[in-house]
């Protein structure tokens, strides 16, 4: 035998030895497999219904594809439980589901011990909480109080949610009774995310968030389980009435960080800071007394807000609406959305305020009122309002004159203008005062005629007599109207020349409407008072008779009676 033949024989013997050794090891491994044991197998074939796994035994194990949530690939290693080494057909029976269940319980025990979270899916609501599927048909109870980081108003919204849960309990009374906690995991995550935010973000940074909820002063933005505030004033440089006009619930938006307060855990965000503050260039565009145009954005009891451009908004106070009209409500003049012309009256850039006027873009009628209605001008106007003190009469649209109750009549004492005037009726008046500076015009009715007191005082001096008409009888005396309309009082002490006769008896001789002769005792035109006397009138008659008698007897000579004779004759 040559050298080559010897080598070949040795090589053949070596292969046989290796094969024998492998067979022995294989047989040993088969003997070590125990039914119920968790083993690893290699996928060698996949059909529509089954997955064939080589677990190192005589035959392959067959696993229904329904046991897989995701089908493996040939060559993948899967864990299975050996159910039977060899059935009557000589087949190996294995189960992936039991392997998954066994592995899951192992993982749950480890998670409970290490206080680490596990995955699960909320599948339905139950009394007091939720049923959570942890996998492999292992279910856990999730109390509603531990289901979210916030109060759960609508439990159904959590159905189907996949997330992380802490295992709070595995067994109860020696039975499997798993209880989990989602809230704890969320709160830890939120705290970590918030701490990371404060440590990595700075003012001016751009961040993304989701609109979570609204308040009257803005919107809360979810930044990853914790909130930032988008204040209504930071939504736009312009006027914002409703936050919902700028952002929508559930909307993902980019915002600027404008304030960070780690101590209070407060974050302020802004939309408007993506653009430049328009107030920086205000004085380049606007000046006091400029006439500008804008749109009415808001009405209040005290005026209207007018937007000159986005971010620049001014206030037109209600007092600046009209030169002449008294405006009760801004809505009577302008409406939201109206384009109006106005004048810049003043501004404060630091405070972001502009004062505007609507009336200043029209002519002020009070500037020419004195030329238009000088004192003495006769005006026919409509009575628009009555007060205890008088009446307001419309001279022209927006301008009223005041007619005092004292200027209604020279002679009549009017207690209330309603007895003489009626709202809506026209009346002729005369301007008696025009004060443009104080926006006041006084009117008169009695001034349309001459003052009868002047005429009376010129015609009837104290000591003269007249015939008048009784207009009223009072406990103080009798009021008599003179021919020119002036009324005077005959005091009760001056009604009778008989001192013994009481007033109550003397007044019975008179009636309203009677003609009566009186003596003028006193005339006071300034106070519009005149005093009459019946007693003094009768005395004057007597004096006049005596004077006449004396005068006639002086003409008759020695045959005339003396004054004593006349009195004796009169008394006889």
JSON list of C-alpha atoms in Angstrom, two decimals, residues 372-469:
[
{"chain": "A", "resi": 372, "resn": "UNK", "atom": "CA", "xyz": [-75.84, 131.27, 11.83]},
{"chain": "A", "resi": 373, "resn": "UNK", "atom": "CA", "xyz": [-78.08, 131.89, 14.84]},
{"chain": "A", "resi": 374, "resn": "UNK", "atom": "CA", "xyz": [-77.31, 135.29, 16.41]},
{"chain": "A", "resi": 375, "resn": "UNK", "atom": "CA", "xyz": [-79.36, 136.54, 19.35]},
{"chain": "A", "resi": 376, "resn": "UNK", "atom": "CA", "xyz": [-82.77, 137.68, 18.13]},
{"chain": "A", "resi": 377, "resn": "UNK", "atom": "CA", "xyz": [-83.07, 135.06, 15.37]},
{"chain": "A", "resi": 378, "resn": "UNK", "atom": "CA", "xyz": [-86.58, 133.65, 15.10]},
{"chain": "A", "resi": 379, "resn": "UNK", "atom": "CA", "xyz": [-86.59, 129.85, 14.85]},
{"chain": "A", "resi": 380, "resn": "UNK", "atom": "CA", "xyz": [-89.40, 127.39, 14.32]},
{"chain": "A", "resi": 381, "resn": "UNK", "atom": "CA", "xyz": [-88.37, 124.02, 15.71]},
{"chain": "A", "resi": 382, "resn": "UNK", "atom": "CA", "xyz": [-89.76, 120.74, 16.95]},
{"chain": "A", "resi": 383, "resn": "UNK", "atom": "CA", "xyz": [-90.01, 119.98, 20.66]},
{"chain": "A", "resi": 384, "resn": "UNK", "atom": "CA", "xyz": [-87.84, 116.86, 21.20]},
{"chain": "A", "resi": 385, "resn": "UNK", "atom": "CA", "xyz": [-87.76, 116.56, 24.99]},
{"chain": "A", "resi": 386, "resn": "UNK", "atom": "CA", "xyz": [-89.48, 117.91, 28.08]},
{"chain": "A", "resi": 387, "resn": "UNK", "atom": "CA", "xyz": [-87.91, 118.30, 31.54]},
{"chain": "A", "resi": 388, "resn": "UNK", "atom": "CA", "xyz": [-89.08, 119.90, 34.76]},
{"chain": "A", "resi": 389, "resn": "UNK", "atom": "CA", "xyz": [-86.95, 122.93, 33.97]},
{"chain": "A", "resi": 390, "resn": "UNK", "atom": "CA", "xyz": [-88.08, 123.40, 30.37]},
{"chain": "A", "resi": 391, "resn": "UNK", "atom": "CA", "xyz": [-87.96, 121.91, 26.88]},
{"chain": "A", "resi": 392, "resn": "UNK", "atom": "CA", "xyz": [-85.35, 121.05, 24.24]},
{"chain": "A", "resi": 393, "resn": "UNK", "atom": "CA", "xyz": [-86.21, 122.30, 20.79]},
{"chain": "A", "resi": 394, "resn": "UNK", "atom": "CA", "xyz": [-84.44, 120.99, 17.67]},
{"chain": "A", "resi": 395, "resn": "UNK", "atom": "CA", "xyz": [-82.88, 123.87, 15.75]},
{"chain": "A", "resi": 396, "resn": "UNK", "atom": "CA", "xyz": [-81.26, 121.62, 13.11]},
{"chain": "A", "resi": 397, "resn": "UNK", "atom": "CA", "xyz": [-80.18, 117.98, 13.03]},
{"chain": "A", "resi": 398, "resn": "UNK", "atom": "CA", "xyz": [-78.04, 117.33, 16.09]},
{"chain": "A", "resi": 399, "resn": "UNK", "atom": "CA", "xyz": [-78.38, 120.82, 17.58]},
{"chain": "A", "resi": 400, "resn": "UNK", "atom": "CA", "xyz": [-80.99, 121.57, 20.20]},
{"chain": "A", "resi": 401, "resn": "UNK", "atom": "CA", "xyz": [-81.81, 124.80, 21.97]},
{"chain": "A", "resi": 402, "resn": "UNK", "atom": "CA", "xyz": [-83.13, 124.97, 25.52]},
{"chain": "A", "resi": 403, "resn": "UNK", "atom": "CA", "xyz": [-86.41, 126.73, 26.26]},
{"chain": "A", "resi": 404, "resn": "UNK", "atom": "CA", "xyz": [-86.66, 127.43, 29.99]},
{"chain": "A", "resi": 405, "resn": "UNK", "atom": "CA", "xyz": [-90.07, 127.25, 31.63]},
{"chain": "A", "resi": 406, "resn": "UNK", "atom": "CA", "xyz": [-89.45, 130.82, 32.81]},
{"chain": "A", "resi": 407, "resn": "UNK", "atom": "CA", "xyz": [-89.24, 131.99, 29.18]},
{"chain": "A", "resi": 408, "resn": "UNK", "atom": "CA", "xyz": [-92.61, 130.60, 28.09]},
{"chain": "A", "resi": 409, "resn": "UNK", "atom": "CA", "xyz": [-94.78, 133.53, 29.24]},
{"chain": "A", "resi": 410, "resn": "UNK", "atom": "CA", "xyz": [-94.35, 137.05, 30.58]},
{"chain": "A", "resi": 411, "resn": "UNK", "atom": "CA", "xyz": [-97.42, 136.82, 32.72]},
{"chain": "A", "resi": 412, "resn": "UNK", "atom": "CA", "xyz": [-98.37, 133.19, 33.22]},
{"chain": "A", "resi": 413, "resn": "UNK", "atom": "CA", "xyz": [-96.62, 131.21, 35.95]},
{"chain": "A", "resi": 414, "resn": "UNK", "atom": "CA", "xyz": [-95.98, 127.85, 34.23]},
{"chain": "A", "resi": 415, "resn": "UNK", "atom": "CA", "xyz": [-95.11, 125.06, 36.66]},
{"chain": "A", "resi": 416, "resn": "UNK", "atom": "CA", "xyz": [-94.25, 122.42, 34.03]},
{"chain": "A", "resi": 417, "resn": "UNK", "atom": "CA", "xyz": [-93.64, 122.85, 30.28]},
{"chain": "A", "resi": 418, "resn": "UNK", "atom": "CA", "xyz": [-95.93, 119.90, 29.58]},
{"chain": "A", "resi": 419, "resn": "UNK", "atom": "CA", "xyz": [-98.92, 122.13, 30.28]},
{"chain": "A", "resi": 420, "resn": "UNK", "atom": "CA", "xyz": [-97.96, 124.36, 27.36]},
{"chain": "A", "resi": 421, "resn": "UNK", "atom": "CA", "xyz": [-95.88, 122.17, 25.02]},
{"chain": "A", "resi": 422, "resn": "UNK", "atom": "CA", "xyz": [-96.02, 118.71, 23.44]},
{"chain": "A", "resi": 423, "resn": "UNK", "atom": "CA", "xyz": [-93.13, 116.54, 22.21]},
{"chain": "A", "resi": 424, "resn": "UNK", "atom": "CA", "xyz": [-93.14, 116.35, 18.42]},
{"chain": "A", "resi": 425, "resn": "UNK", "atom": "CA", "xyz": [-95.03, 119.60, 17.90]},
{"chain": "A", "resi": 426, "resn": "UNK", "atom": "CA", "xyz": [-93.40, 122.64, 16.28]},
{"chain": "A", "resi": 427, "resn": "UNK", "atom": "CA", "xyz": [-93.09, 125.89, 18.15]},
{"chain": "A", "resi": 428, "resn": "UNK", "atom": "CA", "xyz": [-91.87, 129.35, 17.24]},
{"chain": "A", "resi": 429, "resn": "UNK", "atom": "CA", "xyz": [-89.03, 130.68, 19.41]},
{"chain": "A", "resi": 430, "resn": "UNK", "atom": "CA", "xyz": [-86.36, 133.35, 19.43]},
{"chain": "A", "resi": 431, "resn": "UNK", "atom": "CA", "xyz": [-82.63, 132.97, 20.25]},
{"chain": "A", "resi": 432, "resn": "UNK", "atom": "CA", "xyz": [-81.94, 134.80, 23.50]},
{"chain": "A", "resi": 433, "resn": "UNK", "atom": "CA", "xyz": [-78.39, 133.43, 24.07]},
{"chain": "A", "resi": 434, "resn": "UNK", "atom": "CA", "xyz": [-75.84, 131.66, 21.82]},
{"chain": "A", "resi": 435, "resn": "UNK", "atom": "CA", "xyz": [-72.77, 130.23, 23.61]},
{"chain": "A", "resi": 436, "resn": "UNK", "atom": "CA", "xyz": [-70.73, 128.34, 20.97]},
{"chain": "A", "resi": 437, "resn": "UNK", "atom": "CA", "xyz": [-67.83, 127.63, 23.33]},
{"chain": "A", "resi": 438, "resn": "UNK", "atom": "CA", "xyz": [-70.02, 125.72, 25.76]},
{"chain": "A", "resi": 439, "resn": "UNK", "atom": "CA", "xyz": [-72.30, 124.35, 23.03]},
{"chain": "A", "resi": 440, "resn": "UNK", "atom": "CA", "xyz": [-75.38, 126.03, 24.48]},
{"chain": "A", "resi": 441, "resn": "UNK", "atom": "CA", "xyz": [-78.26, 127.92, 22.86]},
{"chain": "A", "resi": 442, "resn": "UNK", "atom": "CA", "xyz": [-81.11, 129.42, 24.88]},
{"chain": "A", "resi": 443, "resn": "UNK", "atom": "CA", "xyz": [-84.51, 130.04, 23.36]},
{"chain": "A", "resi": 444, "resn": "UNK", "atom": "CA", "xyz": [-87.54, 132.03, 24.44]},
{"chain": "A", "resi": 445, "resn": "UNK", "atom": "CA", "xyz": [-91.20, 132.21, 23.53]},
{"chain": "A", "resi": 446, "resn": "UNK", "atom": "CA", "xyz": [-92.26, 135.21, 25.60]},
{"chain": "A", "resi": 447, "resn": "UNK", "atom": "CA", "xyz": [-89.50, 137.28, 24.00]},
{"chain": "A", "resi": 448, "resn": "UNK", "atom": "CA", "xyz": [-91.44, 137.11, 20.71]},
{"chain": "A", "resi": 449, "resn": "UNK", "atom": "CA", "xyz": [-93.66, 139.87, 22.17]},
{"chain": "A", "resi": 450, "resn": "UNK", "atom": "CA", "xyz": [-92.95, 143.05, 24.16]},
{"chain": "A", "resi": 451, "resn": "UNK", "atom": "CA", "xyz": [-92.63, 142.70, 27.90]},
{"chain": "A", "resi": 452, "resn": "UNK", "atom": "CA", "xyz": [-96.06, 143.65, 29.30]},
{"chain": "A", "resi": 453, "resn": "UNK", "atom": "CA", "xyz": [-94.47, 144.50, 32.62]},
{"chain": "A", "resi": 454, "resn": "UNK", "atom": "CA", "xyz": [-92.60, 147.33, 30.96]},
{"chain": "A", "resi": 455, "resn": "UNK", "atom": "CA", "xyz": [-95.87, 148.55, 29.42]},
{"chain": "A", "resi": 456, "resn": "UNK", "atom": "CA", "xyz": [-97.71, 148.13, 32.70]},
{"chain": "A", "resi": 457, "resn": "UNK", "atom": "CA", "xyz": [-95.09, 149.91, 34.77]},
{"chain": "A", "resi": 458, "resn": "UNK", "atom": "CA", "xyz": [-95.09, 152.78, 32.28]},
{"chain": "A", "resi": 459, "resn": "UNK", "atom": "CA", "xyz": [-98.90, 153.00, 32.20]},
{"chain": "A", "resi": 460, "resn": "UNK", "atom": "CA", "xyz": [-99.85, 152.30, 35.79]},
{"chain": "A", "resi": 461, "resn": "UNK", "atom": "CA", "xyz": [-97.86, 153.97, 38.52]},
{"chain": "A", "resi": 462, "resn": "UNK", "atom": "CA", "xyz": [-98.46, 153.40, 42.21]},
{"chain": "A", "resi": 463, "resn": "UNK", "atom": "CA", "xyz": [-101.51, 155.50, 43.12]},
{"chain": "A", "resi": 464, "resn": "UNK", "atom": "CA", "xyz": [-103.31, 154.97, 39.81]},
{"chain": "A", "resi": 465, "resn": "UNK", "atom": "CA", "xyz": [-106.48, 152.94, 39.42]},
{"chain": "A", "resi": 466, "resn": "UNK", "atom": "CA", "xyz": [-107.75, 150.45, 36.85]},
{"chain": "A", "resi": 467, "resn": "UNK", "atom": "CA", "xyz": [-110.55, 148.08, 36.13]},
{"chain": "A", "resi": 468, "resn": "UNK", "atom": "CA", "xyz": [-109.57, 144.42, 36.07]},
{"chain": "A", "resi": 469, "resn": "UNK", "atom": "CA", "xyz": [-111.07, 140.95, 36.11]}
]
